[in-house]
Structures are given as structure tokens and as C-alpha cells.
Amino acid sequence: MRKITTLFITFLLLFGAVGTASAALPEYGEEWQNAPANSPTVSFTDLPPSHWAYKYIVEMVNRKVIDGYPDKKFRPDNTISRAEFAKIMVTASGIQAKKVNYSSFSDIPVTNWASPFVEAVKDYMSGYRTANGQYIFNPTSPALREDITVALVKLKGYDMSRLPDHSTIEAMFKDYKGISESAKDYVAIAVENGLVSGFPDETFRPQATVTRAEATVMLWRAFQFGNDNKTIGGGEQTPPTPASPVTQPDQTPNPTSPTTNPSTPSNPQQPSQAAKFSVDTLVGGNGRGDVDGPVRMAKINAVDSMVLDKDDNVFFLDSSNKKIRKFNKSNGTVETFKTINNQFNWDYSADGRNVTHYDYSQFTPIKLAYNVASNKLYVSGNVLIKPSNYSSDYYNIHTIYEVSPAIQIAAYTFDRLSGSYGDVYDTHEFISFTDEQTIFYKQQLGSGDVVYQAALGGASSIIANAGDKTGIDLTGRVEAVVTNNDIFIFDTGNRTLSKIQLFPRKVETVVSFDSITFDSVTAYNGKFYISSGTTIYELTTDGKWSVFIDGKDLIYNDGNPIKKISQLSFDSNGNVIVYDDDNKAIRRINL
């Protein structure tokens, strides 16, 4: 049988670890307690001694099980992928990493950096069989709590032949039914032997993603209990001396990667032009479809708009199916968050206009928006209605709904148009918030582009109109940065940054670009980030222009390159979240 490296045998002796299974069931939350009493120090700029996992991380770093990044950061709150966990599990246990000529998994070519580690742990971390018969590992998907629990139980060699008692974990955990059937035996064994305990709210959170800090703690605890000399697979193996781990080959993380604030997104820093950036797949990559569930199975039909909230949940709009979907970071699943249904019906009557009912079936959703100040999600769209008391005119109602926490009207315009439906265009407009109550947005009408301002819940007023030369004509995807007296708008169609000064009224071009075609744009912390192919540029409101990420510097952990970035946003760690339409995947560029 393989044996756990002598590194950890010494570790157990030095720190008084228990050598056999715990006699009593663990208390809720116990797996995050009992840190090493005495630990040497390490110096990571983002890991203060007050961090809850500091002692665990220090211990494991000094035992050369896990390491930080070259920029002196540990990034404890970054979600750990299945490939990354395979890497540290190999390092922790002394399992021999294997270079192979033929991959066991169709989604990991032998040239992929993770291949030797994944091949080494394939008996511990199971792959998945797809509908077309392929066997995949999903290396870039987040490692889930039940994934890691199963792997650790297998690694430690507990006897699985004796039919574990599920009644214990069924009584302990309110979310017992959320544990995969194939994982329940392993979770039961893990609880009986003190490897995991669940949380004080009596949940196990089987589908929750795991951070680097949490994964480190789970590994540390795993080697405090049970017989560490057993495992599956058979045969004796003398473990090699583990090499000092690296986070990822050929990657130089951003030396100025931002710290996080739970309520305010971090300002992304300009990466070094010599840096290489890894790309992970968060959601999708399994072909086109409309499938909810764990990320390893979920499929994406389309992403017409995308935003992240303060907890890094990703909301994305599928306009053709009239639904808002959500990647729930806390449990690693995709769900249908809102469907455009009768909750979006609206009755309206004002100024003698006979519009009494706004039917959701006529509503075309266009864009999502998130207000950091209020932590609320919004969706905008258009509908044309022909009132019964007019024979030839239509009314266009452009509405913005608050969809979280409640579905209600946030702002609207009501414009009388002549003739036909061709007078109104469903376009990519911007939506910008300056506080919890004030909203600015743009709508394109037959007469030109109009910028509106509204207090949430009320009718909108025009503050700039291209038709009367107080605004600008826009032709592509647009985003805006709104200040006290100015609105800066970047348009990917005319490739121009414009400024509308409100008082006194003045419209001017800040900068234009002639030779670059742009694919997407987002406004973030007072700057614009614009993609062209796989390169992302940073543009300030005074027209200063620089390369933020060069597409040539991207390293794809799953081997699937991005050809074009169709949507663009940032998470709370300053990493770039993009939508890759060719692979039907939402992906993260790690800074």
C-alpha cells in the first residue's frame, strides 16, 4: 500500500496528533478550531496574524505543503479549483506525480500543467462521465466541500466495506439531502472520524466552494485523525521527498493585486507587462444549453449581460429565454434566479394616456445592473404598446426593474412615437448609480440617443438628447462614468470617449480610436475597461490609455483559449470575469 510521506509522520509526532479515529462525534464548527498552538511566522502581505486560518496556513507553508505567490501574497480567500487541490494533495501526501503519454480525462491534455497531479490523484478525486461518453475532470471548476471530503477519506484509507451509518449525518445536517448520493458514505465516515464537522448553523454545505484558506485547514485537520498509512489502489510505494510547491507553473501573479473590501469592489491594478495570467472556467464550457445545477454539469445558452454582486455571485441575462441566471459562489451551482413572468406585469395610467396594463410577455430584457451602494440587482428593457384610444401611435415604455430583493419598478420613460415599431431599438445601454436612490441611463430612440436621470421608483427626466445636440449619438455597446456634473460615455461602435458637461451644457470628444475594433466595455471604479479580442485596455476619463492585460499573456488551465471577450466585469479580488461565447463559458482571469 502507498504510505503518507514521513513528512507528516514527523508532523504528527511533533504536534501530538491523534493516531486513531476520534471516539466522539465532532461538534459543529470544530473543523475550523484547534489550530496549532505554536507556529513559526510567515510574511504574506494579505495574511495578518489575526486571520482566522493564519496558524494553519503558517504550519502548512512551513511543512512545504502549500505556498504563496511570488508577489508575497497568499490569497487566502481565492476559491480553489479541482486542479489546484489535486496539486496540494499530491504535495501533502507524497503521492508520486505522474507524467503520462495518454490522459485519463478528455478535458486535460498531457501538456496541461495539472496533468501529472490529476493523474496522480485520479483514484481519490473522481471524474465525470458526460452525456456523449467522455470522461472529464473539470480541472478549473471549484473544488466543492464534498469533493474534498471524499478525496481525504479515500486518501486516508478508511474501511468503506462496512456500510457507514447515514442516520448520524442525516440528523446532524439540515442540508443532508444536498449531499450527492455517491458522497454520503464518505461524508458519514469523515464525520465519524472527526475530519469534518459542518457549521454552527447545522449545515454541511456539500456544494459550497472552498477557499485556499479552508482547503489548507481541511488538509491540516485530515492528518490529525485516523490511520494515515492506508489508501486505495494497493501496492507498496516509497513516497518521494515532496518538492517545494508552486501555485502554478509559468505564472507571475500581479504584484499589485488589490485587497478586498466586502462592500466596495477593489480597484484593479495595472499588471506588469511581463506577467502571465492563468484563466479558469467558473461556469459552462460543456456546450450550449440551458442547464442548471453544479458547475460541472451546468450549461449556458447565452450571456447578453453580466454583473457580479459584492459576494462575487455572477448574474447573467439570457434575453432569448427571458431569464436571469445566477452562478452561486457559495455552493458552486448555477440556478435560474428570475424568469420574466407575470410578476413583471405593471399597470400604468397618467396624463390621460390610456395605458392600463403592461404585459410581461411583451417585455424584452436588455441589460443587468448592480448597485453597490444598495446591494440590489436591476434589469432594464423595452416594450411597445398600442393604446386603444390611438389609431396610429405606439408608446414605448422603457423600464428598469429592481429584481432583488423584490420585483418592482425602479425607473421608467413613457414616449409617444409615430407609426411603427421601427422607431425604437433594443440596444446595449448603460445604467449607472451615484448613490442608493439616483440612477442614470441611456435609451436609443428614432430621434437619437437620450440620457435620463431618475429617482428610483419614479418617472425619468431627460438630461441629454442627441436630437437637440445636448447629447451624443451612440452606435455600439456603451458604458458611462457619472460624476457630480459630468457624464463620460465610451461607445464601442464609434470608438469614442465623450464627455457631457451638464451645467453649463457642453458636449465634447475626449479621445477617439481609429484602428481598433472593440468587443465589450465595462465601467469600474471611475475607469473604463475595454476588450478587443482577448486584450483588455484601461481608459481613464481624461483619455489616458494603456494595455491592462495583453491577450498573449493568458495561460489557459483547461487548454481552451478565448478568441473574443463578449462580456467583462471584475470580482471583489480584482480578478477579471469574462464571458467567452465560443466556449459558452464564464471565465476568470486571475490577477
Coordinates of C-alpha atoms in Angstrom, one line a residue:
M1 CA 0.0 0.0 0.0
R2 CA 1.1 3.6 -0.6
K3 CA 2.0 5.4 2.6
I4 CA 1.7 9.0 3.6
T5 CA 5.0 10.8 3.5
T6 CA 7.3 10.7 6.5
L7 CA 6.9 14.5 6.5
F8 CA 3.5 14.0 8.1
I9 CA 4.5 11.2 10.4
T10 CA 7.1 13.6 11.9
F11 CA 4.4 16.2 11.9
L12 CA 2.0 14.0 13.9
L13 CA 4.7 13.2 16.5
L14 CA 5.8 16.8 16.9
F15 CA 2.3 18.2 17.4
G16 CA 0.7 15.4 19.4
A17 CA -1.8 14.4 16.7
V18 CA -4.3 11.6 17.5
G19 CA -3.4 8.4 15.8
T20 CA -6.8 6.7 15.6
A21 CA -10.3 7.6 14.9
S22 CA -11.9 10.1 17.3
A23 CA -14.2 8.4 19.7
A24 CA -16.8 11.2 19.8
L25 CA -18.6 12.9 17.1
P26 CA -17.2 16.4 16.4
E27 CA -19.1 19.5 17.5
Y28 CA -20.4 21.8 14.8
G29 CA -17.7 24.1 13.6
E30 CA -15.0 22.0 15.2
E31 CA -13.2 21.6 11.9
W32 CA -12.2 25.2 11.9
Q33 CA -10.9 25.1 15.5
N34 CA -8.0 23.6 17.4
A35 CA -5.3 25.4 15.4
P36 CA -1.6 24.6 16.1
A37 CA -0.6 26.0 19.4
N38 CA 2.8 27.1 18.4
S39 CA 3.6 28.2 14.9
P40 CA 6.5 30.0 13.3
T41 CA 5.7 33.1 11.4
V42 CA 5.4 33.8 7.6
S43 CA 5.2 37.0 5.9
F44 CA 2.3 37.4 3.4
T45 CA 1.1 40.9 2.8
D46 CA -2.5 39.8 2.7
L47 CA -2.4 37.4 5.7
P48 CA -2.2 39.2 9.0
P49 CA -1.7 37.1 12.2
S50 CA -5.3 38.0 13.1
H51 CA -6.7 36.0 10.1
W52 CA -8.7 33.0 11.4
A53 CA -6.7 30.5 9.4
Y54 CA -3.2 32.1 10.0
K55 CA -1.8 29.4 12.2
Y56 CA -3.0 26.5 10.0
I57 CA -1.6 28.2 6.9
V58 CA 1.7 29.0 8.6
E59 CA 2.1 25.4 9.7
M60 CA 1.4 24.0 6.2
V61 CA 3.6 26.6 4.5
N62 CA 6.5 25.7 6.8
R63 CA 5.9 22.0 6.1
K64 CA 6.1 22.9 2.3
V65 CA 2.6 21.6 1.6
I66 CA 1.3 24.8 0.2
D67 CA 3.0 28.1 -0.8
G68 CA 2.1 31.6 -1.6
Y69 CA 2.7 33.6 -4.7
P70 CA 5.9 35.4 -5.9
D71 CA 4.3 38.8 -5.1
K72 CA 4.3 37.9 -1.3
K73 CA 0.6 37.2 -1.2
F74 CA -1.2 34.1 -0.1
R75 CA -4.7 35.0 -1.4
P76 CA -6.5 33.0 1.3
D77 CA -10.0 33.9 0.1
N78 CA -9.5 32.8 -3.5
T79 CA -11.6 29.9 -4.5
I80 CA -9.5 26.8 -5.0
S81 CA -10.1 24.8 -8.2
R82 CA -10.1 21.0 -8.5
A83 CA -6.8 21.0 -10.3
E84 CA -5.2 23.2 -7.6
F85 CA -6.5 20.9 -4.8
A86 CA -5.1 17.9 -6.7
K87 CA -1.7 19.7 -6.7
I88 CA -1.6 20.4 -2.9
M89 CA -3.0 17.0 -2.1
V90 CA -0.1 15.4 -4.0
T91 CA 2.4 17.6 -2.2
A92 CA 0.9 17.0 1.2
S93 CA 0.8 13.2 0.9
G94 CA 3.9 12.5 -1.1
I95 CA 2.0 10.7 -3.8
Q96 CA 4.1 10.4 -6.9
A97 CA 3.1 12.9 -9.6
K98 CA 2.8 11.1 -12.9
K99 CA 3.7 12.3 -16.4
V100 CA 1.7 10.3 -18.9
N101 CA 1.6 9.9 -22.6
Y102 CA -2.2 9.4 -22.6
S103 CA -4.6 11.4 -20.5
S104 CA -7.3 9.7 -18.5
F105 CA -9.5 12.7 -18.9
S106 CA -10.7 14.3 -22.2
D107 CA -10.5 17.8 -20.8
I108 CA -6.9 17.7 -19.6
P109 CA -4.3 17.2 -22.4
V110 CA -1.0 15.7 -21.3
T111 CA 0.7 19.1 -21.9
N112 CA -1.5 20.8 -19.3
W113 CA 0.4 21.9 -16.2
A114 CA -2.1 20.0 -14.0
S115 CA -1.9 16.7 -15.8
P116 CA 0.7 15.0 -13.6
F117 CA -1.1 15.9 -10.5
V118 CA -4.6 15.0 -11.7
E119 CA -3.3 11.6 -13.0
A120 CA -1.7 11.0 -9.5
V121 CA -5.0 11.6 -7.7
K122 CA -7.5 10.1 -10.1
D123 CA -8.2 7.3 -7.6
Y124 CA -9.1 9.9 -5.0
M125 CA -10.8 12.7 -7.0
S126 CA -13.3 11.1 -9.4
G127 CA -14.0 12.4 -12.8
Y128 CA -17.4 12.7 -14.5
R129 CA -19.0 10.9 -17.4
T130 CA -20.7 13.3 -19.9
A131 CA -23.7 12.6 -22.0
N132 CA -21.6 11.9 -25.0
G133 CA -19.5 9.3 -23.2
Q134 CA -16.4 11.5 -22.5
Y135 CA -14.7 11.2 -19.1
I136 CA -13.8 14.6 -17.8
F137 CA -12.1 16.0 -14.6
N138 CA -13.3 19.7 -14.8
P139 CA -10.0 21.0 -13.6
T140 CA -11.0 24.6 -13.4
S141 CA -14.3 24.1 -11.6
P142 CA -14.2 25.0 -7.9
A143 CA -13.4 22.1 -5.6
L144 CA -16.5 21.5 -3.5
R145 CA -16.6 20.6 0.1
E146 CA -18.0 17.1 -0.7
D147 CA -15.3 16.7 -3.3
I148 CA -12.6 17.3 -0.8
T149 CA -14.2 15.2 1.9
V150 CA -14.4 12.2 -0.4
A151 CA -10.8 12.7 -1.5
L152 CA -9.5 12.9 2.0
V153 CA -11.4 9.8 3.2
K154 CA -10.0 7.8 0.2
L155 CA -6.5 9.2 0.8
K156 CA -6.6 8.1 4.4
G157 CA -7.7 4.6 3.6
Y158 CA -10.8 4.3 5.9
D159 CA -12.6 1.0 5.5
M160 CA -15.5 1.6 3.2
S161 CA -16.7 -2.0 3.2
R162 CA -18.7 -1.7 6.4
L163 CA -21.7 0.3 5.1
P164 CA -21.4 3.6 7.0
D165 CA -24.4 4.8 9.1
H166 CA -26.2 7.7 7.3
S167 CA -28.5 8.3 10.2
T168 CA -25.9 10.3 12.0
I169 CA -25.3 12.9 9.3
E170 CA -29.0 12.9 8.4
A171 CA -29.8 14.0 11.9
M172 CA -26.8 16.4 12.1
F173 CA -27.2 18.3 8.9
K174 CA -30.3 20.2 7.7
D175 CA -29.0 20.1 4.1
Y176 CA -28.3 16.3 4.2
K177 CA -30.4 15.9 1.0
G178 CA -28.0 18.2 -0.8
I179 CA -25.1 15.7 -0.4
S180 CA -24.6 13.7 -3.5
E181 CA -25.7 10.1 -3.1
S182 CA -22.3 8.9 -4.1
A183 CA -20.7 11.1 -1.4
K184 CA -22.9 10.2 1.6
D185 CA -20.9 7.2 2.7
Y186 CA -17.7 9.2 2.6
V187 CA -19.2 12.2 4.5
A188 CA -20.5 9.8 7.1
I189 CA -17.1 8.2 7.6
A190 CA -15.4 11.7 7.7
V191 CA -17.8 12.9 10.4
E192 CA -17.4 9.7 12.5
N193 CA -13.6 10.1 12.4
G194 CA -13.6 13.9 13.1
L195 CA -12.3 15.0 9.7
V196 CA -15.3 17.4 9.1
S197 CA -17.9 18.8 11.4
G198 CA -20.2 21.1 9.5
F199 CA -21.1 24.5 10.6
P200 CA -22.8 26.0 13.6
D201 CA -26.0 26.5 11.7
E202 CA -26.2 22.7 11.4
T203 CA -25.4 22.6 7.7
F204 CA -22.7 20.7 5.9
R205 CA -22.8 22.8 2.7
P206 CA -21.8 20.0 0.4
Q207 CA -21.9 22.0 -2.8
A208 CA -20.1 25.1 -1.3
T209 CA -16.9 26.1 -2.9
V210 CA -13.7 26.1 -0.8
T211 CA -11.1 28.9 -0.4
R212 CA -7.4 28.4 -0.3
A213 CA -7.5 29.0 3.5
E214 CA -10.3 26.5 4.0
A215 CA -8.6 23.8 1.9
T216 CA -5.4 24.3 3.9
V217 CA -7.3 23.8 7.2
M218 CA -9.1 20.7 5.9
L219 CA -5.8 19.2 4.9
W220 CA -4.2 20.1 8.2
R221 CA -7.1 18.5 10.2
A222 CA -7.1 15.4 8.0
F223 CA -3.7 14.4 9.2
Q224 CA -4.7 14.7 12.9
F225 CA -7.0 11.8 12.8
G226 CA -7.1 8.2 11.7
N227 CA -4.6 5.7 10.2
D228 CA -2.6 7.6 7.7
N229 CA -0.9 4.6 6.3
K230 CA -3.9 3.2 4.4
T231 CA -5.2 4.1 1.0
I232 CA -6.7 2.6 -2.1
G233 CA -5.0 1.2 -5.1
G234 CA -2.8 -1.5 -3.5
G235 CA 0.9 -1.9 -3.7
E236 CA 3.8 -0.5 -1.6
Q237 CA 5.3 2.8 -2.6
T238 CA 8.1 4.7 -1.0
P239 CA 7.0 8.3 -1.1
P240 CA 9.4 10.8 -2.6
T241 CA 10.5 13.8 -0.6
P242 CA 8.0 16.4 -1.6
A243 CA 9.3 19.3 -3.6
S244 CA 8.5 22.9 -2.6
P245 CA 5.2 23.6 -4.2
V246 CA 4.4 26.3 -6.6
T247 CA 1.0 27.8 -7.2
Q248 CA 1.2 27.3 -10.9
P249 CA 4.0 26.8 -13.4
D250 CA 5.0 29.8 -15.6
Q251 CA 2.7 32.2 -13.9
T252 CA 3.8 35.5 -12.4
P253 CA 0.8 36.9 -10.5
N254 CA 0.1 40.6 -10.4
P255 CA 2.5 42.2 -7.9
T256 CA -0.1 44.8 -7.1
S257 CA -3.2 42.7 -6.9
P258 CA -5.8 44.6 -4.8
T259 CA -7.0 43.8 -1.4
T260 CA -10.7 43.4 -0.9
N261 CA -13.5 45.2 0.8
P262 CA -16.7 43.3 1.4
S263 CA -18.9 46.2 0.3
T264 CA -16.8 48.1 -2.3
P265 CA -15.2 46.4 -5.3
S266 CA -11.4 46.7 -5.3
N267 CA -9.7 48.9 -7.9
P268 CA -7.9 46.7 -10.3
Q269 CA -4.2 47.5 -10.6
Q270 CA -2.2 47.7 -13.8
P271 CA -0.5 44.4 -14.3
S272 CA 3.2 44.1 -15.1
Q273 CA 3.5 43.8 -18.9
A274 CA 5.8 40.8 -18.3
A275 CA 3.1 39.0 -16.2
K276 CA 1.4 35.8 -17.2
F277 CA -2.2 35.3 -16.1
S278 CA -4.0 32.0 -15.7
V279 CA -7.6 31.6 -16.9
D280 CA -10.1 29.4 -15.0
T281 CA -13.5 28.4 -16.1
L282 CA -16.2 29.2 -13.5
V283 CA -19.3 28.2 -15.3
G284 CA -20.0 26.4 -18.6
G285 CA -17.6 25.0 -21.1
N286 CA -19.9 22.0 -21.5
G287 CA -21.5 23.0 -24.8
R288 CA -24.5 25.2 -25.4
G289 CA -27.6 24.6 -23.3
D290 CA -29.9 25.9 -20.6
V291 CA -29.0 23.5 -17.7
D292 CA -28.9 24.5 -14.0
G293 CA -27.1 22.6 -11.3
P294 CA -23.5 22.1 -10.1
V295 CA -21.0 23.9 -12.3
R296 CA -19.6 20.6 -13.6
M297 CA -22.9 20.0 -15.3
A298 CA -24.4 23.4 -15.9
K299 CA -24.7 24.8 -19.5
I300 CA -25.0 28.3 -20.8
N301 CA -27.3 29.3 -23.8
A302 CA -26.3 32.9 -24.0
V303 CA -25.0 35.8 -21.8
D304 CA -26.4 39.1 -23.1
S305 CA -25.4 41.0 -19.9
M306 CA -23.4 40.1 -16.8
V307 CA -22.8 41.6 -13.4
L308 CA -21.3 40.5 -10.1
D309 CA -22.5 41.3 -6.6
K310 CA -20.4 42.1 -3.5
D311 CA -20.2 38.3 -2.7
D312 CA -18.9 37.5 -6.2
N313 CA -22.1 35.8 -7.3
V314 CA -22.3 36.1 -11.1
F315 CA -25.7 37.1 -12.6
F316 CA -26.2 36.7 -16.3
L317 CA -29.0 37.5 -18.6
D318 CA -30.4 35.2 -21.3
S319 CA -32.6 37.5 -23.3
S320 CA -34.0 35.0 -25.7
N321 CA -35.2 32.7 -22.9
K322 CA -36.2 35.8 -20.8
K323 CA -34.4 34.7 -17.7
I324 CA -31.7 35.8 -15.3
R325 CA -29.4 33.1 -14.1
K326 CA -27.0 33.0 -11.3
F327 CA -23.7 31.3 -10.5
N328 CA -23.9 31.0 -6.7
K329 CA -20.4 31.1 -5.5
S330 CA -21.3 29.8 -2.0
N331 CA -22.4 26.4 -3.2
G332 CA -20.8 26.1 -6.7
T333 CA -24.1 25.8 -8.6
V334 CA -26.0 27.6 -11.3
E335 CA -29.6 28.4 -10.8
T336 CA -32.4 30.3 -12.6
F337 CA -32.6 33.4 -10.4
K338 CA -35.6 35.2 -12.1
T339 CA -37.8 34.4 -15.0
I340 CA -39.7 37.1 -16.8
N341 CA -43.2 36.2 -15.8
N342 CA -46.4 37.7 -14.6
Q343 CA -44.5 39.2 -11.6
F344 CA -43.3 41.8 -14.2
N345 CA -46.8 42.9 -15.2
W346 CA -47.4 46.5 -14.5
D347 CA -50.5 48.8 -14.6
Y348 CA -49.9 52.4 -15.7
S349 CA -52.1 55.4 -16.2
A350 CA -51.0 59.1 -16.3
D351 CA -51.6 62.3 -18.2
G352 CA -54.8 60.9 -19.8
R353 CA -52.9 58.2 -21.6
N354 CA -54.9 55.0 -21.7
V355 CA -52.1 52.5 -21.0
T356 CA -53.7 50.3 -18.3
H357 CA -51.7 47.1 -18.5
Y358 CA -48.1 46.4 -19.2
D359 CA -47.8 42.7 -20.1
Y360 CA -44.6 40.8 -19.2
S361 CA -44.8 38.8 -22.4
Q362 CA -44.1 42.0 -24.4
F363 CA -41.1 42.9 -22.3
T364 CA -37.6 42.4 -23.9
P365 CA -34.9 42.4 -21.2
I366 CA -31.7 44.1 -22.4
K367 CA -29.2 44.7 -19.6
L368 CA -28.4 43.9 -15.9
A369 CA -27.1 46.3 -13.4
Y370 CA -25.9 46.1 -9.9
N371 CA -25.9 49.0 -7.3
V372 CA -23.0 48.5 -4.9
A373 CA -24.5 51.2 -2.6
S374 CA -27.8 49.3 -2.0
N375 CA -26.7 45.8 -2.9
K376 CA -29.6 45.5 -5.3
L377 CA -29.9 43.9 -8.8
Y378 CA -31.7 45.5 -11.7
V379 CA -32.8 44.6 -15.2
S380 CA -33.8 47.0 -18.0
G381 CA -35.8 46.5 -21.1
N382 CA -38.3 47.9 -23.6
V383 CA -41.9 47.2 -24.6
L384 CA -44.1 48.8 -27.3
I385 CA -47.8 49.2 -26.5
K386 CA -50.6 50.5 -28.8
P387 CA -53.3 52.1 -26.6
S388 CA -56.9 51.5 -27.6
N389 CA -57.6 55.2 -27.9
Y390 CA -55.0 55.9 -30.5
S391 CA -55.2 54.5 -34.1
S392 CA -51.7 55.1 -35.3
D393 CA -49.4 55.8 -32.4
Y394 CA -47.4 53.5 -30.2
Y395 CA -46.0 54.1 -26.8
N396 CA -42.6 52.8 -25.9
I397 CA -42.1 52.2 -22.2
H398 CA -38.5 51.8 -21.2
T399 CA -38.4 50.3 -17.8
I400 CA -35.8 49.3 -15.2
Y401 CA -36.9 46.8 -12.7
E402 CA -35.5 46.1 -9.3
V403 CA -35.3 42.3 -9.2
S404 CA -33.5 41.8 -5.9
P405 CA -34.7 41.7 -3.2
A406 CA -38.1 42.4 -4.7
I407 CA -39.5 42.8 -8.2
Q408 CA -40.7 46.4 -8.6
I409 CA -40.4 49.3 -11.0
A410 CA -37.2 51.3 -10.4
A411 CA -37.4 53.8 -13.2
Y412 CA -39.3 54.3 -16.5
T413 CA -39.8 56.5 -19.5
F414 CA -43.0 56.9 -21.5
D415 CA -42.5 58.2 -25.0
R416 CA -45.2 58.7 -27.7
L417 CA -43.9 57.5 -31.1
S418 CA -45.4 57.8 -34.5
G419 CA -46.1 55.0 -36.9
S420 CA -44.4 51.7 -36.5
Y421 CA -42.3 49.5 -34.2
G422 CA -39.2 50.5 -36.2
D423 CA -38.9 53.8 -34.2
V424 CA -37.5 52.0 -31.1
Y425 CA -34.3 49.9 -30.9
D426 CA -33.3 47.4 -28.2
T427 CA -29.7 48.3 -27.6
H428 CA -26.9 47.9 -25.1
E429 CA -27.4 51.0 -22.9
F430 CA -25.6 52.0 -19.8
I431 CA -27.1 52.1 -16.3
S432 CA -25.2 53.9 -13.6
F433 CA -25.9 54.7 -9.9
T434 CA -24.4 57.5 -8.0
D435 CA -26.0 56.5 -4.6
E436 CA -28.8 54.3 -3.3
Q437 CA -31.6 56.3 -5.0
T438 CA -30.2 58.0 -8.1
I439 CA -30.0 56.3 -11.5
F440 CA -28.7 57.4 -14.9
Y441 CA -29.3 55.5 -18.0
K442 CA -29.4 55.8 -21.8
Q443 CA -32.1 54.8 -24.3
Q444 CA -31.9 54.8 -28.1
L445 CA -34.9 56.3 -29.9
G446 CA -35.6 57.0 -33.6
S447 CA -34.8 60.7 -32.9
G448 CA -31.4 59.9 -31.4
D449 CA -29.9 58.8 -28.1
V450 CA -31.3 60.1 -24.9
V451 CA -29.7 60.1 -21.4
Y452 CA -32.1 60.0 -18.4
Q453 CA -31.9 60.6 -14.7
A454 CA -34.4 59.3 -12.2
A455 CA -35.0 58.8 -8.5
L456 CA -35.7 55.1 -8.0
G457 CA -39.3 54.2 -8.3
G458 CA -40.3 57.3 -10.4
A459 CA -40.5 58.7 -13.9
S460 CA -37.3 59.8 -15.6
S461 CA -36.3 63.2 -16.9
I462 CA -34.1 63.8 -20.0
I463 CA -30.8 65.4 -19.2
A464 CA -29.1 64.9 -22.6
N465 CA -30.5 64.4 -26.1
A466 CA -28.6 63.8 -29.3
G467 CA -31.6 65.1 -31.2
D468 CA -31.1 68.7 -29.9
K469 CA -27.3 68.5 -29.8
T470 CA -27.2 68.3 -26.0
G471 CA -26.1 64.7 -26.1
I472 CA -24.2 62.3 -28.3
D473 CA -25.2 59.6 -30.9
L474 CA -24.1 56.1 -29.9
T475 CA -23.8 53.1 -32.1
G476 CA -22.4 50.1 -30.1
R477 CA -22.1 48.9 -26.6
V478 CA -21.8 51.8 -24.2
E479 CA -20.8 52.4 -20.6
A480 CA -20.7 55.5 -18.5
V481 CA -18.9 57.1 -15.6
V482 CA -21.1 59.7 -13.9
T483 CA -19.6 62.4 -11.6
N484 CA -21.2 65.4 -9.9
N485 CA -21.5 67.5 -13.1
D486 CA -20.2 65.3 -15.9
I487 CA -21.2 62.1 -17.7
F488 CA -18.3 60.3 -19.5
I489 CA -19.5 57.8 -22.1
F490 CA -17.4 55.3 -24.1
D491 CA -19.0 53.7 -27.2
T492 CA -17.5 50.6 -28.7
G493 CA -19.3 51.4 -32.0
N494 CA -17.8 54.8 -32.8
R495 CA -14.7 54.0 -30.6
T496 CA -15.0 57.3 -28.8
L497 CA -14.9 58.6 -25.2
S498 CA -17.2 61.6 -24.9
K499 CA -18.0 64.0 -22.1
I500 CA -21.3 65.6 -21.4
Q501 CA -21.0 68.6 -19.1
L502 CA -24.4 69.2 -17.6
F503 CA -24.0 72.8 -16.2
P504 CA -23.3 74.8 -18.3
R505 CA -24.2 72.4 -21.0
K506 CA -21.2 71.3 -23.1
V507 CA -20.6 68.2 -25.2
E508 CA -17.1 67.3 -26.3
T509 CA -15.0 64.3 -27.5
V510 CA -12.2 63.3 -25.1
V511 CA -10.4 60.8 -27.3
S512 CA -11.2 58.6 -30.4
F513 CA -9.6 55.5 -31.7
D514 CA -9.5 54.8 -35.5
S515 CA -7.8 51.4 -36.0
I516 CA -9.1 49.2 -33.1
T517 CA -12.4 47.2 -33.1
F518 CA -13.8 46.8 -29.6
D519 CA -16.0 43.9 -28.4
S520 CA -17.1 44.8 -24.8
V521 CA -16.7 47.6 -22.2
T522 CA -17.4 48.0 -18.5
A523 CA -17.1 51.0 -16.2
Y524 CA -15.4 50.2 -13.0
N525 CA -14.2 52.4 -10.2
G526 CA -14.2 55.5 -12.3
K527 CA -12.4 53.9 -15.3
F528 CA -13.3 52.1 -18.5
Y529 CA -12.1 48.6 -19.3
I530 CA -12.5 47.7 -22.9
S531 CA -11.8 44.4 -24.7
S532 CA -10.6 43.8 -28.2
G533 CA -10.2 40.1 -28.9
T534 CA -8.5 38.8 -25.7
T535 CA -6.7 42.1 -24.9
I536 CA -8.1 44.4 -22.3
Y537 CA -7.4 48.1 -22.2
E538 CA -7.8 50.6 -19.4
L539 CA -9.0 54.1 -20.2
T540 CA -9.3 56.9 -17.7
T541 CA -11.9 59.7 -18.0
D542 CA -9.1 62.2 -19.1
G543 CA -8.3 60.0 -22.1
K544 CA -5.2 58.2 -20.8
W545 CA -4.9 54.8 -22.5
S546 CA -2.9 51.7 -21.6
V547 CA -2.9 47.9 -22.0
F548 CA -4.3 46.3 -18.9
I549 CA -4.0 42.7 -20.0
D550 CA -2.3 41.6 -23.2
G551 CA -4.1 38.6 -24.6
K552 CA -0.8 36.9 -25.4
D553 CA -0.1 36.7 -21.7
L554 CA -3.0 34.4 -20.9
I555 CA -2.4 30.8 -19.8
Y556 CA -5.5 28.5 -20.1
N557 CA -5.7 26.0 -17.3
D558 CA -8.1 23.8 -19.3
G559 CA -6.4 24.3 -22.6
N560 CA -9.4 26.1 -24.2
P561 CA -8.3 29.5 -25.5
I562 CA -10.6 32.5 -25.6
K563 CA -11.0 34.1 -29.0
K564 CA -13.1 37.1 -28.0
I565 CA -14.3 38.6 -24.7
S566 CA -18.0 39.2 -25.1
Q567 CA -18.8 40.5 -21.6
L568 CA -16.4 41.9 -19.0
S569 CA -16.6 42.6 -15.2
F570 CA -14.5 42.3 -12.0
D571 CA -14.8 40.4 -8.8
S572 CA -14.0 41.7 -5.3
N573 CA -10.4 40.5 -5.6
G574 CA -9.8 42.5 -8.7
N575 CA -9.8 39.4 -10.9
V576 CA -11.4 39.9 -14.4
I577 CA -14.6 37.9 -15.0
V578 CA -15.3 37.5 -18.7
Y579 CA -17.9 35.7 -20.9
D580 CA -16.3 33.5 -23.6
D581 CA -19.1 32.9 -26.1
D582 CA -17.2 30.5 -28.3
N583 CA -16.8 28.1 -25.3
K584 CA -20.1 29.1 -23.8
A585 CA -18.3 29.7 -20.5
I586 CA -17.9 32.4 -17.8
R587 CA -14.2 32.5 -17.0
R588 CA -11.9 34.2 -14.6
I589 CA -8.6 35.8 -15.4
N590 CA -6.6 35.5 -12.2
L591 CA -4.6 38.6 -11.4

